[in-house]
């Protein structure tokens, strides 16, 4: 009987050969990022563009689709392997650019189109490499190493880059040893709470009851977060490998992936990966001839945010309404159908094969003492380079935002960063030196959450931001317990009043009292963390709250009821009509001296005119409170003669 | 014979059978803890009303007593300031959606909210909190004979629990999310529901606040109240 590692080696050898040929192609190879983000950016057109242009020129080249590298600002991303050149990475390649690349570069290998180039993927003498950019230099791609590089639909490519080696090794070591290794690595769950994975596995391993189950939590309901989706779409086998190792560790016979139904591509990729791995004997019965069986299935969740909470997730798997349950008992002891169940996040499981391959000492050498490893954030909002970023734990927020993500876009100023999803906290500039790890973020009033990060510039009103997040959690509350169901609704009511200038200082006290009660009294973490945005914005931006109450003023000029627009007559160009057409309520009129003015009665404060006004004039002004609109004494064109006399009187 | 455990509640020593919840232990020994969602013999208490809070030496912060098994030597406090503050807050939240009129309610004088209000020295119509009714109709009459009043409902879930245990041909369950969560009868159009429900009565009888009632009984009750009011006026 062959040992699992030997069996795997015989599977991997031909795959590696094949992969070598793909990486050193004899004819040009084009790879296109085609995960959900790439598709949204138009990768479908890109591929069609390449096909057409290649056919026209009669060039024989291969096109392969890969997942996402995380550089969402640069999608569609294209890599070209051209014999004699290092692999070159290009950004924002639409159908037109694809044509240019074919005509200038692929035809004869002459002009590699520097205008679209990001850099070479390998060191060389001619081209800048990715390491010349801070984004690539400071990132530490452990979990995402192969994302956007290998084809997610190809099990061979995963095998070629060392895939399933950790599973083979784990099968030889046995579950107990695996649990020890993961415990020694101090791997903490990446789904939000940061609970040590090894300890959870140990509990489930020792708990009575069969069949045991492991579940990959791919519910990912945080608005704006998409790292789990990306991992499942770009490297599904790595998730499966981690899941299988977890199953082995606790002695589970079945494994489930709970993926939200809004992630059709992730479901497709994972399902294909399960089938392919089953065919190679890497999942299913008698895995790698070790005698270990594991049935793996995908369950499509119907998309409620709260179903990501582990006890609600189990309820939902059991066909019940997704409502969190009191813990203990914890799922590791009493889980699915009453049996021990381990639930881990996609990122947690994706990290597992790395630890088994490289050892716990290696892993503990990355990140911080209490939280080793890397963190993946989806950084969205007002930064220059939004996207997925993988950095060692302990990286400061400042470094992440300023260096790696290129700082605030458009020359504006940083104001706040919301970390940890809708129930995370909003941190100001003074907290930017906070290192990214579970405990530091919690101390600062935010949390790791599952890794959503929204960066805001000085145009964001912190009261409105907190209202926005409470509106989300309030709607997503499962409605079970009193504090969360009713308390968050009261928070929302008061915050709404604040943004409309109707709140009092007593309301501010009420916000604090309600928040404290909701945190202490709620059943699950949705309720227990929901007030975080309110409390952190009140802690760090109290002046803005007070301005809304005392002066009915929104300092960021964001709250509609508290702001007004007017046109600066000095800046307005005589005869320019750009703003008139954009106004949905026809509030903009031409004045007697052929400039423009806004009828405050008709204005709905949509702000369209700000964008319509040509930058060279930039004449639209926003003020808060609304009474600051100056009395310009303007008269509509054509009415001037008629009203002249009257005006003199006024 | 089951083992007994002895614990201290508010300085008083009490003995209860092992496995009893702290909530039951206290209630059985004449120590009242406000509660709405717990029922005898529940295997997995929903712990949804969040009223039954107590503090226990060695545990951090208030915990729900309906989910806590009594343990030998446990020291429990049912009336700390923090517990009372949270109970009052939860109570005010519960009544903030319903500023109804107790006098015309079928549950008047037997309503759990009235009992809790008395215990916590709180009015049933709170002025400390805004009145926010749920964004659903005041009265729901989807069921052929049972009427549901969402703003009275405290979503304790007792009705859902008892209905499920009766194994009725359709199910009473929760619907909607967040603040507008309600209970609803799934499949109540089915044949024979009216008779089955009239026989059963479980949900109507278990509701602690009179949010569920038989339409005809409710009608009669409202008429009587109306008549009573008329008499008093005349007299
Ligand atoms: C409201 C709520 C939503 C959650 N959503 C997710 C989610 O989408 N994905 C996830 O992995 N964990 C989510 N969690 C955390 C899970 O309950 C659980 O802690 C986690 O899946 C455990 O995996 P880990 O130990 O690998 O972090 C959520 C928790 C709460 C309270
Ligand atoms: S805290 Fe909110 S989401 Fe959690 S159980 Fe209570 S009502 Fe449901
Ligand atoms: S109808 Fe009555 S028993 Fe049912 S959840 Fe509402 S308050 Fe509880
Ligand atoms: S009785 Fe314990 S939470 Fe309701």
PDB file of C-alpha atoms in Angstrom, chain A residues 302-306 321 323-326 328-329 334 474-483 485-487 489-490 493-494 497 502-503 507 510 513-514 516-518 520-523 528, chain B residues 44-51 53 62 64 67-68 82 85-87 89-97 128-134 153-155 174-182:
ATOM      1  CA  UNK A 302     -30.322  32.402   1.352  1.00  0.00           C
ATOM      2  CA  UNK A 303     -28.387  35.448   2.223  1.00  0.00           C
ATOM      3  CA  UNK A 304     -29.363  36.777   5.629  1.00  0.00           C
ATOM      4  CA  UNK A 305     -26.451  38.495   7.336  1.00  0.00           C
ATOM      5  CA  UNK A 306     -27.266  36.866  10.645  1.00  0.00           C
ATOM      6  CA  UNK A 321     -35.324  30.055  10.534  1.00  0.00           C
ATOM      7  CA  UNK A 323     -31.929  32.655  14.538  1.00  0.00           C
ATOM      8  CA  UNK A 324     -28.924  32.584  16.849  1.00  0.00           C
ATOM      9  CA  UNK A 325     -29.133  30.314  19.859  1.00  0.00           C
ATOM     10  CA  UNK A 326     -27.858  30.724  23.351  1.00  0.00           C
ATOM     11  CA  UNK A 328     -23.250  27.185  25.587  1.00  0.00           C
ATOM     12  CA  UNK A 329     -23.644  24.582  24.331  1.00  0.00           C
ATOM     13  CA  UNK A 334     -23.613  20.277  20.311  1.00  0.00           C
ATOM     14  CA  UNK A 474     -31.365  47.017  12.487  1.00  0.00           C
ATOM     15  CA  UNK A 475     -32.781  45.509   9.296  1.00  0.00           C
ATOM     16  CA  UNK A 476     -30.601  42.426   9.600  1.00  0.00           C
ATOM     17  CA  UNK A 477     -31.381  41.719  13.243  1.00  0.00           C
ATOM     18  CA  UNK A 478     -33.063  38.347  13.409  1.00  0.00           C
ATOM     19  CA  UNK A 479     -35.767  39.892  15.574  1.00  0.00           C
ATOM     20  CA  UNK A 480     -35.389  37.381  18.337  1.00  0.00           C
ATOM     21  CA  UNK A 481     -34.218  39.271  21.349  1.00  0.00           C
ATOM     22  CA  UNK A 482     -35.570  42.443  22.869  1.00  0.00           C
ATOM     23  CA  UNK A 483     -32.458  44.618  23.024  1.00  0.00           C
ATOM     24  CA  UNK A 485     -34.749  44.024  17.852  1.00  0.00           C
ATOM     25  CA  UNK A 486     -36.188  47.093  19.545  1.00  0.00           C
ATOM     26  CA  UNK A 487     -33.090  48.830  20.851  1.00  0.00           C
ATOM     27  CA  UNK A 489     -34.648  50.569  16.067  1.00  0.00           C
ATOM     28  CA  UNK A 490     -34.616  53.288  18.707  1.00  0.00           C
ATOM     29  CA  UNK A 493     -34.836  56.738  15.138  1.00  0.00           C
ATOM     30  CA  UNK A 494     -32.636  59.069  17.143  1.00  0.00           C
ATOM     31  CA  UNK A 497     -33.554  62.782  13.882  1.00  0.00           C
ATOM     32  CA  UNK A 502     -34.477  67.412  15.138  1.00  0.00           C
ATOM     33  CA  UNK A 503     -32.589  65.830  18.027  1.00  0.00           C
ATOM     34  CA  UNK A 507     -31.177  62.194  22.783  1.00  0.00           C
ATOM     35  CA  UNK A 510     -30.265  58.192  25.260  1.00  0.00           C
ATOM     36  CA  UNK A 513     -27.732  54.437  27.409  1.00  0.00           C
ATOM     37  CA  UNK A 514     -29.407  52.356  24.718  1.00  0.00           C
ATOM     38  CA  UNK A 516     -24.719  50.186  26.613  1.00  0.00           C
ATOM     39  CA  UNK A 517     -27.897  48.177  27.209  1.00  0.00           C
ATOM     40  CA  UNK A 518     -27.876  46.577  23.768  1.00  0.00           C
ATOM     41  CA  UNK A 520     -24.862  43.978  27.611  1.00  0.00           C
ATOM     42  CA  UNK A 521     -28.269  42.498  26.995  1.00  0.00           C
ATOM     43  CA  UNK A 522     -28.278  41.071  23.472  1.00  0.00           C
ATOM     44  CA  UNK A 523     -28.125  37.376  22.862  1.00  0.00           C
ATOM     45  CA  UNK A 528     -23.606  42.900  21.134  1.00  0.00           C
TER      46      UNK A 528
ATOM     47  CA  UNK B  44     -33.313  24.696  24.540  1.00  0.00           C
ATOM     48  CA  UNK B  45     -34.693  27.857  26.095  1.00  0.00           C
ATOM     49  CA  UNK B  46     -34.803  30.603  23.470  1.00  0.00           C
ATOM     50  CA  UNK B  47     -33.499  33.194  25.921  1.00  0.00           C
ATOM     51  CA  UNK B  48     -35.057  35.867  23.779  1.00  0.00           C
ATOM     52  CA  UNK B  49     -36.844  38.226  26.162  1.00  0.00           C
ATOM     53  CA  UNK B  50     -33.614  39.036  28.055  1.00  0.00           C
ATOM     54  CA  UNK B  51     -35.528  39.879  31.232  1.00  0.00           C
ATOM     55  CA  UNK B  53     -31.039  38.451  34.136  1.00  0.00           C
ATOM     56  CA  UNK B  62     -25.545  39.772  34.082  1.00  0.00           C
ATOM     57  CA  UNK B  64     -29.898  34.957  31.636  1.00  0.00           C
ATOM     58  CA  UNK B  67     -30.191  29.189  30.413  1.00  0.00           C
ATOM     59  CA  UNK B  68     -28.172  28.638  33.540  1.00  0.00           C
ATOM     60  CA  UNK B  82     -27.071  46.531  36.876  1.00  0.00           C
ATOM     61  CA  UNK B  85     -31.250  48.819  35.023  1.00  0.00           C
ATOM     62  CA  UNK B  86     -31.133  46.324  32.175  1.00  0.00           C
ATOM     63  CA  UNK B  87     -34.512  44.839  33.042  1.00  0.00           C
ATOM     64  CA  UNK B  89     -34.488  49.163  29.802  1.00  0.00           C
ATOM     65  CA  UNK B  90     -35.715  45.927  28.203  1.00  0.00           C
ATOM     66  CA  UNK B  91     -39.178  46.477  29.641  1.00  0.00           C
ATOM     67  CA  UNK B  92     -39.348  50.030  28.333  1.00  0.00           C
ATOM     68  CA  UNK B  93     -38.284  48.748  24.934  1.00  0.00           C
ATOM     69  CA  UNK B  94     -41.011  46.093  24.959  1.00  0.00           C
ATOM     70  CA  UNK B  95     -43.757  48.535  25.764  1.00  0.00           C
ATOM     71  CA  UNK B  96     -42.392  51.249  23.486  1.00  0.00           C
ATOM     72  CA  UNK B  97     -44.106  49.637  20.487  1.00  0.00           C
ATOM     73  CA  UNK B 128     -38.865  57.837  28.741  1.00  0.00           C
ATOM     74  CA  UNK B 129     -38.763  56.283  25.346  1.00  0.00           C
ATOM     75  CA  UNK B 130     -40.256  57.157  22.010  1.00  0.00           C
ATOM     76  CA  UNK B 131     -43.370  55.328  20.946  1.00  0.00           C
ATOM     77  CA  UNK B 132     -42.530  53.439  17.776  1.00  0.00           C
ATOM     78  CA  UNK B 133     -45.227  51.084  16.523  1.00  0.00           C
ATOM     79  CA  UNK B 134     -44.185  48.251  14.240  1.00  0.00           C
ATOM     80  CA  UNK B 153     -46.772  40.841  20.914  1.00  0.00           C
ATOM     81  CA  UNK B 154     -43.485  40.739  22.822  1.00  0.00           C
ATOM     82  CA  UNK B 155     -42.127  37.991  20.558  1.00  0.00           C
ATOM     83  CA  UNK B 174     -41.779  33.895  12.955  1.00  0.00           C
ATOM     84  CA  UNK B 175     -41.824  36.083   9.888  1.00  0.00           C
ATOM     85  CA  UNK B 176     -40.063  39.282   8.786  1.00  0.00           C
ATOM     86  CA  UNK B 177     -36.793  40.479  10.214  1.00  0.00           C
ATOM     87  CA  UNK B 178     -35.565  43.108  12.619  1.00  0.00           C
ATOM     88  CA  UNK B 179     -38.018  45.406  14.324  1.00  0.00           C
ATOM     89  CA  UNK B 180     -40.930  44.230  12.205  1.00  0.00           C
ATOM     90  CA  UNK B 181     -40.606  40.589  13.168  1.00  0.00           C
ATOM     91  CA  UNK B 182     -44.002  39.041  13.874  1.00  0.00           C
TER      92      UNK B 182
END
